[in-house]
GROMACS .gro file of C-alpha atoms in nm:
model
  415
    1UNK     CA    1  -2.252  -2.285  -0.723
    2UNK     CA    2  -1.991  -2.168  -0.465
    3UNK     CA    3  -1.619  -2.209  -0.602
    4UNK     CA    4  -1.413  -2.323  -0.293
    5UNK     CA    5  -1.105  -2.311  -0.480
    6UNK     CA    6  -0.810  -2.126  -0.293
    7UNK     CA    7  -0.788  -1.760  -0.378
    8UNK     CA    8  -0.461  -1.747  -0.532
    9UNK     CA    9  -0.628  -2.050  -0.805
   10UNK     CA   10  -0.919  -1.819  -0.884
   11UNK     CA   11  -0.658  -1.539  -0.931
   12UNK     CA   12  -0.437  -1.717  -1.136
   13UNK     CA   13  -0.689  -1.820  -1.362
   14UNK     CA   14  -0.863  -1.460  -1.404
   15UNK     CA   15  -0.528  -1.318  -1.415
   16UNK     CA   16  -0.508  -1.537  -1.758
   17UNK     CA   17  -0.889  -1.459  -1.830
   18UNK     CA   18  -0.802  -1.093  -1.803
   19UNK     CA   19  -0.506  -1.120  -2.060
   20UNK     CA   20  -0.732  -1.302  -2.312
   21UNK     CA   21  -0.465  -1.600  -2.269
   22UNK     CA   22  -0.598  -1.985  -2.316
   23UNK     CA   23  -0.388  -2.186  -2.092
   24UNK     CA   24  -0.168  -2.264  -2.377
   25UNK     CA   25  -0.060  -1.915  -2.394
   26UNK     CA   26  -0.018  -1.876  -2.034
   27UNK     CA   27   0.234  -2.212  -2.049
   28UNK     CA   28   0.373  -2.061  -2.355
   29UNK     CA   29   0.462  -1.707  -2.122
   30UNK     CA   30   0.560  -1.871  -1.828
   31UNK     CA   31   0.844  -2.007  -2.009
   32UNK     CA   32   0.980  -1.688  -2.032
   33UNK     CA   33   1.043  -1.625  -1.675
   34UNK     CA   34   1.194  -1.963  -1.579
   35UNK     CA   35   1.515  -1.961  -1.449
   36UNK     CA   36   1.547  -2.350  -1.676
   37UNK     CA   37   1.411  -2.520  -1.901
   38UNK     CA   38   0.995  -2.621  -1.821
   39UNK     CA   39   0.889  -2.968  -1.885
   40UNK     CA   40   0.716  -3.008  -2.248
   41UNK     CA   41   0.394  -2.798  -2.347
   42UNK     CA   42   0.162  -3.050  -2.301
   43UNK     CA   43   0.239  -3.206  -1.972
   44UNK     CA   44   0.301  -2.815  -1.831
   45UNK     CA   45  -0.078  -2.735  -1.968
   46UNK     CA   46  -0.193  -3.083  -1.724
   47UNK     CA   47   0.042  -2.898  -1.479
   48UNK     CA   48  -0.154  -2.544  -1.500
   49UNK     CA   49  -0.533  -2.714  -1.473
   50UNK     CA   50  -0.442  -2.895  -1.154
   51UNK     CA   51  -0.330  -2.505  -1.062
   52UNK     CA   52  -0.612  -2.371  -1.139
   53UNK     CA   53  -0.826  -2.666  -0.998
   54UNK     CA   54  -0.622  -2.573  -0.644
   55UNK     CA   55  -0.324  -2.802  -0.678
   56UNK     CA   56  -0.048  -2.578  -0.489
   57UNK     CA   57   0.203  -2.512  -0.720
   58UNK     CA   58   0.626  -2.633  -0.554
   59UNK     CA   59   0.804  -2.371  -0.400
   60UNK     CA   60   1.044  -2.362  -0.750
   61UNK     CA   61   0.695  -2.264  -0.970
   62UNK     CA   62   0.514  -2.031  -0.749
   63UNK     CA   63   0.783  -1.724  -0.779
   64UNK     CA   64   0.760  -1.793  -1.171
   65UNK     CA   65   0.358  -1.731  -1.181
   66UNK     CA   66   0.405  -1.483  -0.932
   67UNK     CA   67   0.658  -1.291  -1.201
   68UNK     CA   68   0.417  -1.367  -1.474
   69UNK     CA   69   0.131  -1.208  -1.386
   70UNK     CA   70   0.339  -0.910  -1.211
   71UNK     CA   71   0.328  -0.945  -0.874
   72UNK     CA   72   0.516  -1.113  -0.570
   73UNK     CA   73   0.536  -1.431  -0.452
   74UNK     CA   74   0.385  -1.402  -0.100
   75UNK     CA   75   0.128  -1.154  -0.249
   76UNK     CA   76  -0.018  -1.450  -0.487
   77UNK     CA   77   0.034  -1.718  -0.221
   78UNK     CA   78   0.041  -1.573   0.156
   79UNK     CA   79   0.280  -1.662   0.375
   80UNK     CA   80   0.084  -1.820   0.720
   81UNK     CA   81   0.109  -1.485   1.013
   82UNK     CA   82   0.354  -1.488   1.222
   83UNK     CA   83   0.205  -1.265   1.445
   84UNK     CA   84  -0.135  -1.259   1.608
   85UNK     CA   85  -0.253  -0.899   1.577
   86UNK     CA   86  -0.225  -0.587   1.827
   87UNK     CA   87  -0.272  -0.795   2.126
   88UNK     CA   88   0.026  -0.959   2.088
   89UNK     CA   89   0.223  -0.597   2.024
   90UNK     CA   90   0.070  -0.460   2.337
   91UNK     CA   91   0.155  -0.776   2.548
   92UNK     CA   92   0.511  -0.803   2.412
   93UNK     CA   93   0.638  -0.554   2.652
   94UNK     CA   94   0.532  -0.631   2.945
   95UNK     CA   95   0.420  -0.258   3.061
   96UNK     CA   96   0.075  -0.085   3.079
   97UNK     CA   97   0.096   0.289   2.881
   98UNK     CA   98   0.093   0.437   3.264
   99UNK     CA   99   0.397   0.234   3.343
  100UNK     CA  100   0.578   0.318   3.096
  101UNK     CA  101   0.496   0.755   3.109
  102UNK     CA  102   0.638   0.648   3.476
  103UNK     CA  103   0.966   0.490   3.359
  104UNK     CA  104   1.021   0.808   3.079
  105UNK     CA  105   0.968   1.020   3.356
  106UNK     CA  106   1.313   0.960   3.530
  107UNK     CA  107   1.646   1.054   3.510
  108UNK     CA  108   1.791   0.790   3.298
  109UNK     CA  109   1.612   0.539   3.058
  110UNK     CA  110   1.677   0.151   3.106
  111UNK     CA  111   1.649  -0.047   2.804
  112UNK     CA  112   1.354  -0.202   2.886
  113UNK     CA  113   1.133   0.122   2.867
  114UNK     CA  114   1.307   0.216   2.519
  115UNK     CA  115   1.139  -0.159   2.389
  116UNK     CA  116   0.825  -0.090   2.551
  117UNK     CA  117   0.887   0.239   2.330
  118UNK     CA  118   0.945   0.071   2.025
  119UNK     CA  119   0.671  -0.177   2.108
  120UNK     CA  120   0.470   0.105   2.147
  121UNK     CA  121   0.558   0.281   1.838
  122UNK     CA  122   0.482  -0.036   1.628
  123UNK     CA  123   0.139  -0.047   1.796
  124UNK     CA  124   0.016   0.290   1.673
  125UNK     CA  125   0.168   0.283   1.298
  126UNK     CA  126  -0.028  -0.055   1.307
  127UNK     CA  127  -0.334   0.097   1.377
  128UNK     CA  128  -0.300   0.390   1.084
  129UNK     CA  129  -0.541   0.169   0.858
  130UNK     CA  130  -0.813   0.212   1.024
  131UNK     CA  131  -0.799   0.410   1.365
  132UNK     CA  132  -0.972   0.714   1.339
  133UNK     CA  133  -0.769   0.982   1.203
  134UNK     CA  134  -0.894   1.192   1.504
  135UNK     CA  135  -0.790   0.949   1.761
  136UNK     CA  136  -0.482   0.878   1.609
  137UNK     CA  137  -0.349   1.241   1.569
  138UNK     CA  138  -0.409   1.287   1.913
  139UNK     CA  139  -0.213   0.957   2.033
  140UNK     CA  140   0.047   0.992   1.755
  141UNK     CA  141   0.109   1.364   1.892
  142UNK     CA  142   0.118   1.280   2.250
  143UNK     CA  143   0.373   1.005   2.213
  144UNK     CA  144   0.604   1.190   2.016
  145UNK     CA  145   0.629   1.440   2.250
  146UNK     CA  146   0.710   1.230   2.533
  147UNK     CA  147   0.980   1.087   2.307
  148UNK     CA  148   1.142   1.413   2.211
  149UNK     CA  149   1.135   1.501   2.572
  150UNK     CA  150   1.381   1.191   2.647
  151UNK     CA  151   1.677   1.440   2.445
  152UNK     CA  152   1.704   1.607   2.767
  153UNK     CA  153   1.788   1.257   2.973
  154UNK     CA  154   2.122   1.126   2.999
  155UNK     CA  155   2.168   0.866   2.747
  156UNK     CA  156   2.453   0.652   2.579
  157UNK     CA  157   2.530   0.699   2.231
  158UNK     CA  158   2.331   0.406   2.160
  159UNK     CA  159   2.046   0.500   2.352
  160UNK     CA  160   2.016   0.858   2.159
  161UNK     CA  161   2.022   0.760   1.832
  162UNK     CA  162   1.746   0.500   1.904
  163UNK     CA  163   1.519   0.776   2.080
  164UNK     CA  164   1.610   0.993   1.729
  165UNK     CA  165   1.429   0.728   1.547
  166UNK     CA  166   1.148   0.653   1.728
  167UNK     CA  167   1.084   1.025   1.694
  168UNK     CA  168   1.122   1.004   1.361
  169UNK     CA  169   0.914   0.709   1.328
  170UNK     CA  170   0.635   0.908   1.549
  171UNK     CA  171   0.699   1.196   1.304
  172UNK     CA  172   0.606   0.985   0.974
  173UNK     CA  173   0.310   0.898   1.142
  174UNK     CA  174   0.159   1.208   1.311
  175UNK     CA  175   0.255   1.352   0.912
  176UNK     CA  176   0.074   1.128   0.738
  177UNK     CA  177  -0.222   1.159   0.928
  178UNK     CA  178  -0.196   1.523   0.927
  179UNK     CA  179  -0.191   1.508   0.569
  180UNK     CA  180  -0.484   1.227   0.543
  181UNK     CA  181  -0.696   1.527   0.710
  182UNK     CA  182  -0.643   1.767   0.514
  183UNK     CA  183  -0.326   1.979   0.686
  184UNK     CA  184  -0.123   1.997   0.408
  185UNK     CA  185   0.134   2.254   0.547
  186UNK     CA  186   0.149   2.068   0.883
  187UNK     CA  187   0.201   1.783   0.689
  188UNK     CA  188   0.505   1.899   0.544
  189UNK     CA  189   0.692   2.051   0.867
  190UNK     CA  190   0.686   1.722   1.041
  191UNK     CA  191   0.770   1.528   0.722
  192UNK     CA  192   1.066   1.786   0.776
  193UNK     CA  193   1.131   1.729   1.068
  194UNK     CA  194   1.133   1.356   1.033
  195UNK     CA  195   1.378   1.424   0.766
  196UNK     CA  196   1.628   1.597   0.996
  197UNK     CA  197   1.569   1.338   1.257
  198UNK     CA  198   1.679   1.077   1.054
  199UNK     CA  199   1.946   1.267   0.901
  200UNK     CA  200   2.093   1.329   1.324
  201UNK     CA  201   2.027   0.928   1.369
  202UNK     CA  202   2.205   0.864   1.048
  203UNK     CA  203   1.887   0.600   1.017
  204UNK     CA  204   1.843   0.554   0.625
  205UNK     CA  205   1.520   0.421   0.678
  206UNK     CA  206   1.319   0.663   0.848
  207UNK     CA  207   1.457   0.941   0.560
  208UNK     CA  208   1.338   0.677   0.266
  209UNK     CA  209   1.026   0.691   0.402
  210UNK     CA  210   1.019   1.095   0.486
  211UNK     CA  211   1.149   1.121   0.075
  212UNK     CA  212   0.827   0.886   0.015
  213UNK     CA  213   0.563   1.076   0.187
  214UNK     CA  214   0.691   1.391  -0.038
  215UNK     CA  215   0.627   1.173  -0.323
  216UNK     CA  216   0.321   1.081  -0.199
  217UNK     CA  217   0.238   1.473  -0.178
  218UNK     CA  218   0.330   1.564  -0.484
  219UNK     CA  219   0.102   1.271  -0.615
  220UNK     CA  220  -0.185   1.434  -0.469
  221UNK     CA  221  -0.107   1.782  -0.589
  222UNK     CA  222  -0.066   1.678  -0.948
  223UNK     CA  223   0.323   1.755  -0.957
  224UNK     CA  224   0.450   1.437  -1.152
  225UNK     CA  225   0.772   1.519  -1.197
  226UNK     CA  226   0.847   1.600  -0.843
  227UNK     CA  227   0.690   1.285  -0.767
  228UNK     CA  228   0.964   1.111  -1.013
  229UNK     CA  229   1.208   1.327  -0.855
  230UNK     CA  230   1.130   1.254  -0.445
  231UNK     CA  231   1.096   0.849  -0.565
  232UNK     CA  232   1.478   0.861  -0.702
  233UNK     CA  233   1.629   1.076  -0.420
  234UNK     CA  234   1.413   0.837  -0.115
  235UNK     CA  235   1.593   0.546  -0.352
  236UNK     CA  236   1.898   0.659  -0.337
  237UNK     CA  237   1.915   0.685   0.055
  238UNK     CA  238   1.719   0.388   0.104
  239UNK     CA  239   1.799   0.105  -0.181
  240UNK     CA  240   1.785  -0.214   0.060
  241UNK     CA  241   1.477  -0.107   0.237
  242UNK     CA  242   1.135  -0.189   0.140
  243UNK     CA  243   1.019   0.197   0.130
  244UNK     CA  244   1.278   0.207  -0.189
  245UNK     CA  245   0.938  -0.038  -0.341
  246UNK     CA  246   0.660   0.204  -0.215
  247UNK     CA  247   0.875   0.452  -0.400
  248UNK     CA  248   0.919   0.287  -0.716
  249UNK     CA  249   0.551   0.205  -0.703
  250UNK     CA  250   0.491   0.602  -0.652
  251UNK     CA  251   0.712   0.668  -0.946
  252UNK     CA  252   0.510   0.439  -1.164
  253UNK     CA  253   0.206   0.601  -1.038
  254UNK     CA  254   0.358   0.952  -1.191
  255UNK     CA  255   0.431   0.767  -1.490
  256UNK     CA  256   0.123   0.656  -1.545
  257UNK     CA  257  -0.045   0.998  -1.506
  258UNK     CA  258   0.213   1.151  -1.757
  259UNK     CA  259   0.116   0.912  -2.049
  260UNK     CA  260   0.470   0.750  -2.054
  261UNK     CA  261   0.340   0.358  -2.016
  262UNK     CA  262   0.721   0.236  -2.095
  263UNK     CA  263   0.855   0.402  -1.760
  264UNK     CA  264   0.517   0.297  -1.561
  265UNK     CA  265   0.677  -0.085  -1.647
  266UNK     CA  266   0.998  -0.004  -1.578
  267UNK     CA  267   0.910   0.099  -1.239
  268UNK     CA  268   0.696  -0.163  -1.165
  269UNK     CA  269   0.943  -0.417  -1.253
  270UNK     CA  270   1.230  -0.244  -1.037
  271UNK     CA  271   0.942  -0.231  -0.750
  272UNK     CA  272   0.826  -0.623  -0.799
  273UNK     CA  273   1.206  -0.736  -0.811
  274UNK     CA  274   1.308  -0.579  -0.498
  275UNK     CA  275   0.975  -0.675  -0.338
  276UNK     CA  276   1.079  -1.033  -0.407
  277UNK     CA  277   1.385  -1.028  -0.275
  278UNK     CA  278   1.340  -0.897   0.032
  279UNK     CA  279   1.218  -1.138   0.370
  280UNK     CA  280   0.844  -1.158   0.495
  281UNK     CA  281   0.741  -0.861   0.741
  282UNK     CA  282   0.679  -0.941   1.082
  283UNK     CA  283   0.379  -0.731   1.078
  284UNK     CA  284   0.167  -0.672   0.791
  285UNK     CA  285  -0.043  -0.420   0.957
  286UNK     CA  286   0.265  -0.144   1.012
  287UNK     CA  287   0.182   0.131   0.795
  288UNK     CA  288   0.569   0.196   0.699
  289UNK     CA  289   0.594  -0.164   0.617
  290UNK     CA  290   0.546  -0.286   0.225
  291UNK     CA  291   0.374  -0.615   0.279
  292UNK     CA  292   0.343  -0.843  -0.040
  293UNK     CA  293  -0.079  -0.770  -0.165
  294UNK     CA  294   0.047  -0.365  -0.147
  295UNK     CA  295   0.239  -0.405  -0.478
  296UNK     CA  296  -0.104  -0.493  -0.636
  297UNK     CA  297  -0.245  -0.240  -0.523
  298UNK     CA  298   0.039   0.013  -0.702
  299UNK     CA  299  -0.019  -0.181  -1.014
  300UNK     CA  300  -0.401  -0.141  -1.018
  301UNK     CA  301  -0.352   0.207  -0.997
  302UNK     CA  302  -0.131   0.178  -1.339
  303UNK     CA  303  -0.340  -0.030  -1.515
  304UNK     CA  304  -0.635   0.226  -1.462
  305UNK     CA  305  -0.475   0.491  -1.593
  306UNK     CA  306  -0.279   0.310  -1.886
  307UNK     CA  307  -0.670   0.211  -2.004
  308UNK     CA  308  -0.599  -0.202  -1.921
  309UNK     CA  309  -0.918  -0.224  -1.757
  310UNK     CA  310  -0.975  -0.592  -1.786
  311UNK     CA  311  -0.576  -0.603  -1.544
  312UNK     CA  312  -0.706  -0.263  -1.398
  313UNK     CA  313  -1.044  -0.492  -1.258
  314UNK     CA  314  -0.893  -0.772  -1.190
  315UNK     CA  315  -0.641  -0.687  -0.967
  316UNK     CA  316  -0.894  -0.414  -0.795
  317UNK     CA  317  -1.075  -0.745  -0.658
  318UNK     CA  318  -0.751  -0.911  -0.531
  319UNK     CA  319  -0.723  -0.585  -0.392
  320UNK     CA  320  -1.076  -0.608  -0.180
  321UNK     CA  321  -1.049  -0.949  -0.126
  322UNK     CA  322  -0.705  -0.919   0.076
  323UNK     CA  323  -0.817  -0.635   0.223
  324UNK     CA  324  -1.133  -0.738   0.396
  325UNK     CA  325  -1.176  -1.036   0.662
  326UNK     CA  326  -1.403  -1.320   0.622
  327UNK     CA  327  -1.668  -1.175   0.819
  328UNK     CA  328  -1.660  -0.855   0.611
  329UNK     CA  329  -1.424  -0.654   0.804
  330UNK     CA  330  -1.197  -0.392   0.650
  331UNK     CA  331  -0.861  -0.455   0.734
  332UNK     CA  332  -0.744  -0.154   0.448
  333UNK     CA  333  -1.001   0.034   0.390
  334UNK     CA  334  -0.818   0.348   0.221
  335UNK     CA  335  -0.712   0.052  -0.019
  336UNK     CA  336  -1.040  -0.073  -0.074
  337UNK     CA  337  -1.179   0.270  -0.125
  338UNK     CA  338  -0.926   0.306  -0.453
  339UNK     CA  339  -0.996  -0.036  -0.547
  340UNK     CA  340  -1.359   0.082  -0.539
  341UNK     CA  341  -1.276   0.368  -0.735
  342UNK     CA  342  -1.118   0.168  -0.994
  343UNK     CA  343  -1.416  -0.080  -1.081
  344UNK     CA  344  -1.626   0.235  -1.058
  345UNK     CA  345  -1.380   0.334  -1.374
  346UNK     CA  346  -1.378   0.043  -1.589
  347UNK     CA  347  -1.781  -0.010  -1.495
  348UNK     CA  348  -1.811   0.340  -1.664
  349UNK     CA  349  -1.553   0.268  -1.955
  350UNK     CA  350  -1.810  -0.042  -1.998
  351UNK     CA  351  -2.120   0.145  -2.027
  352UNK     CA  352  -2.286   0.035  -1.667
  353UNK     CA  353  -2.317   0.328  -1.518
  354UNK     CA  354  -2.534   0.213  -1.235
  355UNK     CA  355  -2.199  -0.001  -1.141
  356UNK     CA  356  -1.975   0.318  -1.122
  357UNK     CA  357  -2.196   0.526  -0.962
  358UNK     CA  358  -2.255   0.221  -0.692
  359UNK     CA  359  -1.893   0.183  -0.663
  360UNK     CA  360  -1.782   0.543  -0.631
  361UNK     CA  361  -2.069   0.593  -0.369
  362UNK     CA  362  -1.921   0.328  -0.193
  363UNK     CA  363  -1.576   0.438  -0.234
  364UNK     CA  364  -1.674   0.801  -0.007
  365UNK     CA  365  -1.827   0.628   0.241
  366UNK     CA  366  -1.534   0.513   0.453
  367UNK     CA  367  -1.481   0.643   0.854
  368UNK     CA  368  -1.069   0.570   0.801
  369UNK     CA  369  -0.996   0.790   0.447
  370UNK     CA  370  -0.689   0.966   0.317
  371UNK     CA  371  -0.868   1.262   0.180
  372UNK     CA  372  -0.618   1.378  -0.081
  373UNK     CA  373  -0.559   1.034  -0.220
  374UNK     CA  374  -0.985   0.951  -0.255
  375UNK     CA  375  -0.962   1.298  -0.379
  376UNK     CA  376  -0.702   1.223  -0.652
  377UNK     CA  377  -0.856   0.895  -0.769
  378UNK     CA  378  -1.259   1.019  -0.706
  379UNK     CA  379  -1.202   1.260  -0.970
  380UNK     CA  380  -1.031   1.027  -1.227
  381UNK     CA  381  -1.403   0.870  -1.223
  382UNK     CA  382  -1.567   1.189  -1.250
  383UNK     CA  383  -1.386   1.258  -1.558
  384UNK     CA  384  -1.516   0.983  -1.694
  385UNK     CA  385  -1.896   1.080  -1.545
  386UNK     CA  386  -1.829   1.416  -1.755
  387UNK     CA  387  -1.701   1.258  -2.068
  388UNK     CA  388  -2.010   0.972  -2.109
  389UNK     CA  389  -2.241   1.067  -1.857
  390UNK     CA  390  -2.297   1.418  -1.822
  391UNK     CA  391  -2.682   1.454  -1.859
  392UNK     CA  392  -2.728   1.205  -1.638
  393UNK     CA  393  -2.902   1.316  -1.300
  394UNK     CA  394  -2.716   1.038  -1.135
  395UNK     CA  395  -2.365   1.100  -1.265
  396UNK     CA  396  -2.453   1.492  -1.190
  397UNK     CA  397  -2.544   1.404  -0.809
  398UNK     CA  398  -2.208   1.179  -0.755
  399UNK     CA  399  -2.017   1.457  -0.896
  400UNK     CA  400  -2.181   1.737  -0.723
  401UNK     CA  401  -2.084   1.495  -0.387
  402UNK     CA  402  -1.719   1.475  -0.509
  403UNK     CA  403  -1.730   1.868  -0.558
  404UNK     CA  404  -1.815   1.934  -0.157
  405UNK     CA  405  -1.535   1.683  -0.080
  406UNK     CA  406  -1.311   1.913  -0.264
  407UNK     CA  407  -1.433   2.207  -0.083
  408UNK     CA  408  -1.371   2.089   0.230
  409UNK     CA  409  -1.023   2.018   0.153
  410UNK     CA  410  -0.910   2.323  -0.108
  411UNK     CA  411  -0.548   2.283  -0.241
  412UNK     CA  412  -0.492   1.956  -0.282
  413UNK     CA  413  -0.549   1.933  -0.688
  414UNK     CA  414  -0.544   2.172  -0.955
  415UNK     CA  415  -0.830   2.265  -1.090
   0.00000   0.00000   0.00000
């Protein structure tokens, strides 16, 4: 039988499912995250079966079950797009890509070829889910040139600290993709440089996110308490922006991975509160935006390490099932590939070992991946392979595959 029940009512109810909760006990914890007093027990328990049947709960209840089970409001119940993909981006301005290399070619710069520059800029952070990482580079590195080349234009005051942050946008970008290949030390002179950009455009924003991606680094390179570290510093420079969430979510990761499953809350709960009160991106698809289904994607990573695998497998298929488009297209697939990763983990922990191995296989096979961060997550499954599964021919082919990966890509992870 097919259940044609919204998503967020199939979540909700294996949210509960994975607590071990009846829906008494999920009535009897929502309480607790009211803002008032709930109607009584028994007519909220008629309340959370129409829920769960696909009743959509009033705009007062959904950011309470969104705060019960962890997460955001718009990340349990989208918000409709206000935007209608690339196509839209690219038509916004107006200008062809030759048009506008004409216009930064003269002596001065009109306003309407620095929005065809911003328009522009959006476009290609947009496309860092799933452009090649070849392609991208290339494009990333091209543009940013041609915007540091506008420095030597005359331009109002205005006009040159705008053309400072679109470099430094341009220079988060061509970083992270730098470092998604591999090019660690390339990776870290134009995170640098994005730094001092930001620092000349006094744009607190592009810095959060240039304190982020060394967070993000350290993450990869097992240094947890530099990860803590880069999380509070981006924080401090960036409170009101959504980067200060991706960096509390990279702080809980670090947590997590030290053992300390206190802080990992902590963090998570400073992440999910800011989350919430921030507006609805424009455009889910920029990669320097935090759009609501990311956050679950942070706590999956938690709840794999902290051992919650029933949370930890739960929230890996929200994770897919945002990520991918009804006619099976990835719209995240560096998400999906950790979210992969993660049932391949608790299928282990669960003694199916023909699920992990299907889902770690699966997890490698990606066109669009962030090498250190498969890397990182791969061989939190392999440990597992090692620690249940080691005479298994199977278990020794995956890791032998997750050993070349490595190779390729020396110095991302201690040994």
């Amino acid at each position: 039988m097919t259940d044609d029940r919204p998503a967020w009512a199939r979540r909700i109810a294996a949210e509960r499912a994975a607590r071990d909760w009846s829906q008494r006990d999920a009535v009897r914890a929502l309480r607790a995250h009211a803002p008032t007093e709930l109607p009584a027990e028994d007519s909220m328990i008629r309340q959370w079966k129409r829920w769960e049947s696909g009743q959509t709960p009033n705009d007062f209840y959904q950011p309470i079950i969104a705060a019960l089970f962890g997460t955001v409001t718009h990340a349990l119940f989208p918000a409709p797009s206000r935007r209608d993909g690339n196509s839209e981006i690219l038509a916004a301005s107006g200008m062809e890509t030759l048009e506008i290399v004409s216009r930064l070619n003269r002596s001065d710069v009109d306003s309407a070829t620095l929005d065809a520059l911003r328009i522009t800029t959006d476009r290609l952070c947009s496309e860092y889910p799933y452009m090649p990482s070849g392609q991208l580079i290339v494009e990333g590195r091209s543009w940013l040139r041609r915007v540091v080349e506008l420095h030597t234009k005359s331009l109002t005051l205005a006009q040159h600290r705008e053309v400072l942050a679109l470099s430094g946008w341009l220079a988060l970008l061509v970083g992270c993709v730098e470092y998604d290949m591999g090019d660690r030390h390339a990776a870290e002179s134009t995170r640098r440089a994005a730094l001092s950009l930001a620092t000349e455009a006094d744009h607190p924003e592009v810095a959060g996110w240039a304190h982020e991606m060394r967070a993000w680094f350290a993450l990869t390179t097992g240094d947890y308490r530099g990860v803590i570290s880069a999380a509070q510093a981006g924080g401090e420079v960036a409170p009101h922006h959504s980067v200060a969430v991706q960096l509390a979510g990279q702080e809980a990761k670090a947590w997590a991975r030290l053992g300390d499953r206190r802080q990992v809350e902590v963090a998570l709960d400073k992440g999910r509160r800011l989350l919430e009160g921030m507006p609805h991106p424009d455009n889910l698809d920029n990669h320097f935006v935090v759009d609501p289904a990311k956050f679950d994607f942070y706590s999956m990573d938690c709840y794999r390490l902290v051992g919650e695998n029933k949370l930890a497998r739960t929230l890996a298929e929200e994770v897919l099932r945002a990520g991918t488009d009804f006619d099976g297209r990835e719209r995240s697939p560096m998400r999906n590939a950790e979210a992969r990763v993660t049932l391949g983990v608790t299928a282990a922990r669960d003694g199916d070992l023909e699920e992990a191995l299907t889902m770690g296989a699966r997890a490698l096979e990606g066109d669009r991946q962030s090498v250190p961060s498969l890397i990182m997550t791969s061989r939190e499954l392999a440990a597992e392979m090692k620690r249940r599964y080691a005479s298994e021919p199977a278990a020794q082919d995956y890791l032998a595959r997750l050993q070349t990966l490595g190779n390729e890509k020396p110095g991302f992870l201690p040994s």
